[in-house]
Amino acid sequence: QQPVQSPQAVILREGEDAVINCSSSKALYSVHWYRQKHGEAPVFLMILLKGGEQKGHDKISASFNEKKQQSSLYLTASQLSYSGTYFCSQAGAAGNKLTFGGGTRVLVKP
Amino acid sequence: DAGITQSPRYKITETGRQVTLMCHQTWSHSYMFWYRQDLGHGLRLIYYSAAADITDKGEVPDGYVVSRSKTENFPLTLESATRSQTSVYFCASRLAGDAEQYFGPGTRLTVT
């Protein structure tokens, strides 16, 4: 069963913040975040492991709450380059099989 | 450094035909993956391989066959293409013990 992302789409002005949520009905061992720009391949942003750690990539950070089985991605002071579709994915215990969420489309306007 | 490449980039084929999508990586990554991406869906794993001659099914393997005789190549074959297999196919690879998957540019396949 794939993780559920919300919202499905968000429109921002440059400099605004946004939060993308990812929740799962299965126990999460790790959460991986990817970004895909239109017509391009997905690009890895970060991985979060059990323990509620928070990571960052530029001004994009994320948290992982294993008890709630959810992760959140924070876009802070958004830039035009942040536009794209963001996918969360969950890995099983072995870490080999990723199950991706349906994606959140982000559009940052000037 | 070529990285990970896919060929062809675009393919149109007819229902019932066999078609093979190629994936080649120059990093000697042990893990390789095939995904399909359809409008409104995220990426769905078709097959993956942990090393040469070791493959395993993903979420949507039916209608697909893979092989991996060499570490750098991971071809995906549609034995008898169907319209429902019209999609964008992405190949990816990663190092063992590493989380980051590196994706190829994708192959857009249309089955008529």
Short mmCIF file of C-alpha atoms in Angstrom, two decimals:
data_model
loop_
_atom_site.label_atom_id
_atom_site.label_comp_id
_atom_site.label_asym_id
_atom_site.label_seq_id
_atom_site.Cartn_x
_atom_site.Cartn_y
_atom_site.Cartn_z
CA GLN A 1 0.00 0.00 0.00
CA GLN A 2 1.47 3.32 -1.06
CA PRO A 3 1.97 6.21 1.35
CA VAL A 4 -0.55 9.03 1.13
CA GLN A 5 0.69 12.55 0.44
CA SER A 6 -1.08 15.81 1.13
CA PRO A 7 -1.75 18.26 -0.27
CA GLN A 8 -1.86 17.04 -3.87
CA ALA A 9 -0.79 20.44 -5.13
CA VAL A 10 0.35 23.75 -3.71
CA ILE A 11 1.05 27.14 -5.27
CA LEU A 12 3.48 29.47 -3.52
CA ARG A 13 4.97 32.86 -4.02
CA GLU A 14 8.75 33.12 -3.83
CA GLY A 15 9.81 33.37 -0.21
CA GLU A 16 6.75 31.61 1.22
CA ASP A 17 6.82 28.39 3.20
CA ALA A 18 4.99 25.11 2.64
CA VAL A 19 4.63 21.73 4.29
CA ILE A 20 4.08 18.43 2.50
CA ASN A 21 2.85 15.51 4.55
CA CYS A 22 3.34 11.82 3.94
CA SER A 23 1.57 9.15 5.98
CA SER A 24 1.58 5.40 5.86
CA SER A 25 -0.66 2.63 7.15
CA LYS A 26 2.41 0.38 7.47
CA ALA A 27 5.27 0.61 9.90
CA LEU A 28 7.93 2.91 8.52
CA TYR A 29 11.60 1.96 8.69
CA SER A 30 12.75 4.89 6.63
CA VAL A 31 11.31 7.62 4.45
CA HIS A 32 12.95 8.83 1.28
CA TRP A 33 12.11 12.10 -0.42
CA TYR A 34 12.58 12.79 -4.12
CA ARG A 35 11.86 15.76 -6.34
CA GLN A 36 11.01 15.51 -10.01
CA LYS A 37 10.98 18.50 -12.31
CA HIS A 38 8.72 18.42 -15.33
CA GLY A 39 10.05 16.08 -18.02
CA GLU A 40 13.03 15.02 -15.93
CA ALA A 41 14.04 12.10 -13.77
CA PRO A 42 13.43 12.08 -10.02
CA VAL A 43 16.30 13.33 -7.89
CA PHE A 44 17.02 12.19 -4.35
CA LEU A 45 16.64 14.84 -1.64
CA MET A 46 17.11 13.01 1.63
CA ILE A 47 16.43 9.93 3.71
CA LEU A 48 15.06 9.88 7.23
CA LEU A 49 15.58 6.93 9.48
CA LYS A 50 13.78 5.79 12.62
CA GLY A 51 14.33 8.10 15.56
CA GLY A 52 12.50 11.24 14.50
CA GLU A 53 15.59 12.82 13.08
CA GLN A 54 15.35 15.92 11.00
CA LYS A 55 17.45 16.50 7.95
CA GLY A 56 18.03 19.33 5.61
CA HIS A 57 18.86 19.93 1.99
CA ASP A 58 19.47 23.58 1.29
CA LYS A 59 16.35 25.22 2.81
CA ILE A 60 14.34 22.04 2.51
CA SER A 61 14.09 20.00 5.68
CA ALA A 62 12.06 17.04 6.82
CA SER A 63 10.97 15.24 9.94
CA PHE A 64 9.97 11.67 10.62
CA ASN A 65 7.56 10.58 13.34
CA GLU A 66 7.67 6.79 13.43
CA LYS A 67 4.92 6.55 16.05
CA LYS A 68 2.51 8.40 13.86
CA GLN A 69 3.94 6.71 10.78
CA GLN A 70 4.34 9.96 8.99
CA SER A 71 6.92 12.32 7.59
CA SER A 72 6.73 15.99 6.69
CA LEU A 73 8.79 17.96 4.20
CA TYR A 74 9.28 21.66 4.88
CA LEU A 75 9.99 24.12 2.09
CA THR A 76 11.29 27.28 3.73
CA ALA A 77 11.62 30.63 1.96
CA SER A 78 10.79 28.89 -1.30
CA GLN A 79 12.72 29.64 -4.46
CA LEU A 80 11.62 29.31 -8.07
CA SER A 81 13.89 26.27 -8.35
CA TYR A 82 11.74 24.43 -5.79
CA SER A 83 8.99 23.94 -8.35
CA GLY A 84 8.38 20.32 -9.20
CA THR A 85 6.66 17.24 -7.91
CA TYR A 86 7.76 15.91 -4.54
CA PHE A 87 7.47 12.24 -3.76
CA CYS A 88 7.86 10.50 -0.48
CA SER A 89 8.65 6.82 -0.49
CA GLN A 90 8.84 4.19 2.17
CA ALA A 91 11.22 1.29 2.32
CA GLY A 92 10.66 -2.11 3.81
CA ALA A 93 12.91 -3.58 6.44
CA ALA A 94 15.48 -4.69 3.87
CA GLY A 95 15.46 -1.27 2.27
CA ASN A 96 15.42 -2.64 -1.25
CA LYS A 97 11.86 -1.97 -2.33
CA LEU A 98 10.64 1.59 -2.34
CA THR A 99 6.92 2.31 -2.45
CA PHE A 100 6.25 5.84 -3.65
CA GLY A 101 3.40 8.15 -2.74
CA GLY A 102 1.30 9.80 -5.41
CA GLY A 103 3.29 13.02 -5.31
CA THR A 104 2.68 16.68 -4.42
CA ARG A 105 2.96 19.22 -7.21
CA VAL A 106 4.62 22.44 -6.09
CA LEU A 107 4.58 25.60 -8.16
CA VAL A 108 6.58 28.57 -6.95
CA LYS A 109 5.67 31.83 -8.64
CA PRO A 110 7.72 35.06 -8.72
CA ASP B 1 31.24 10.10 -16.74
CA ALA B 2 28.12 8.86 -18.55
CA GLY B 3 26.29 7.79 -15.39
CA ILE B 4 23.06 5.97 -16.11
CA THR B 5 21.56 5.90 -19.57
CA GLN B 6 18.42 4.44 -21.09
CA SER B 7 17.58 3.53 -24.65
CA PRO B 8 15.54 4.16 -26.58
CA ARG B 9 14.24 7.41 -25.15
CA TYR B 10 10.99 7.11 -27.08
CA LYS B 11 9.33 4.02 -28.48
CA ILE B 12 6.05 3.32 -30.20
CA THR B 13 5.07 -0.30 -30.60
CA GLU B 14 1.99 -2.32 -31.40
CA THR B 15 -0.03 -4.52 -29.11
CA GLY B 16 1.38 -8.03 -28.94
CA ARG B 17 4.92 -7.14 -29.96
CA GLN B 18 7.95 -7.82 -27.82
CA VAL B 19 9.99 -4.78 -26.86
CA THR B 20 13.15 -4.41 -24.79
CA LEU B 21 14.17 -1.32 -22.92
CA MET B 22 17.84 -0.96 -22.14
CA CYS B 23 19.51 0.46 -19.06
CA HIS B 24 23.24 0.93 -18.65
CA GLN B 25 25.22 2.41 -15.75
CA THR B 26 28.92 3.17 -15.52
CA TRP B 27 29.25 3.39 -11.73
CA SER B 28 29.40 -0.35 -10.98
CA HIS B 29 26.42 0.04 -8.66
CA SER B 30 25.28 -3.34 -7.44
CA TYR B 31 21.58 -2.45 -7.23
CA MET B 32 19.45 -1.62 -10.24
CA PHE B 33 15.73 -0.96 -10.49
CA TRP B 34 12.96 -0.57 -13.03
CA TYR B 35 9.99 1.70 -12.35
CA ARG B 36 7.01 2.78 -14.35
CA GLN B 37 5.35 6.14 -13.95
CA ASP B 38 1.79 6.80 -15.08
CA LEU B 39 -0.19 10.03 -14.95
CA GLY B 40 -1.67 10.44 -11.52
CA HIS B 41 0.56 7.78 -10.01
CA GLY B 42 3.92 7.92 -8.39
CA LEU B 43 6.62 5.53 -9.43
CA ARG B 44 5.86 1.85 -9.14
CA LEU B 45 8.61 -0.72 -8.87
CA ILE B 46 8.55 -3.42 -11.53
CA TYR B 47 11.71 -5.42 -10.80
CA TYR B 48 15.00 -4.89 -9.10
CA SER B 49 18.37 -6.58 -9.01
CA ALA B 50 20.85 -6.75 -6.14
CA ALA B 51 23.72 -8.02 -8.29
CA ALA B 52 24.42 -9.80 -11.55
CA ASP B 53 22.15 -12.85 -11.90
CA ILE B 54 20.05 -11.83 -8.87
CA THR B 55 16.64 -10.33 -9.59
CA ASP B 56 13.41 -9.98 -7.65
CA LYS B 57 9.87 -8.84 -8.28
CA GLY B 58 8.57 -5.45 -7.31
CA GLU B 59 5.04 -4.17 -7.02
CA VAL B 60 3.90 -4.62 -10.66
CA PRO B 61 5.96 -7.38 -12.34
CA ASP B 62 3.27 -9.05 -14.47
CA GLY B 63 3.98 -8.87 -18.20
CA TYR B 64 7.66 -7.97 -17.73
CA VAL B 65 10.86 -9.96 -17.78
CA VAL B 66 14.32 -8.84 -16.65
CA SER B 67 17.79 -10.25 -16.78
CA ARG B 68 21.14 -9.11 -15.50
CA SER B 69 24.11 -10.97 -16.88
CA LYS B 70 26.47 -8.01 -16.40
CA THR B 71 26.59 -5.58 -13.50
CA GLU B 72 26.26 -2.54 -15.75
CA ASN B 73 23.23 -3.63 -17.78
CA PHE B 74 19.65 -4.32 -16.72
CA PRO B 75 17.30 -4.76 -19.69
CA LEU B 76 13.53 -4.84 -19.27
CA THR B 77 11.48 -6.86 -21.76
CA LEU B 78 7.78 -6.64 -22.40
CA GLU B 79 7.06 -10.06 -23.84
CA SER B 80 3.74 -9.16 -25.45
CA ALA B 81 3.02 -5.46 -25.09
CA THR B 82 -0.44 -4.29 -24.06
CA ARG B 83 -1.95 -0.81 -24.10
CA SER B 84 -1.93 -0.76 -20.31
CA GLN B 85 1.87 -0.84 -20.48
CA THR B 86 1.96 2.58 -22.10
CA SER B 87 3.99 4.54 -19.59
CA VAL B 88 7.26 6.27 -18.82
CA TYR B 89 9.85 3.77 -17.65
CA PHE B 90 12.69 4.78 -15.38
CA CYS B 91 15.75 2.77 -14.57
CA ALA B 92 17.68 3.54 -11.38
CA SER B 93 20.78 2.31 -9.61
CA ARG B 94 22.43 2.65 -6.25
CA LEU B 95 25.41 1.46 -4.27
CA ALA B 96 24.90 -1.34 -1.79
CA GLY B 97 24.46 0.18 1.66
CA ASP B 98 23.56 3.56 0.23
CA ALA B 99 20.08 5.05 0.13
CA GLU B 100 20.25 7.36 -2.84
CA GLN B 101 18.91 5.98 -6.09
CA TYR B 102 20.14 7.60 -9.29
CA PHE B 103 17.56 7.65 -12.03
CA GLY B 104 18.08 7.45 -15.76
CA PRO B 105 16.37 9.93 -18.09
CA GLY B 106 13.43 7.63 -18.78
CA THR B 107 11.91 5.89 -21.79
CA ARG B 108 8.49 6.99 -22.98
CA LEU B 109 6.75 3.89 -24.34
CA THR B 110 3.49 4.02 -26.26
CA VAL B 111 1.66 0.81 -27.13
CA THR B 112 -0.92 1.24 -29.89
#
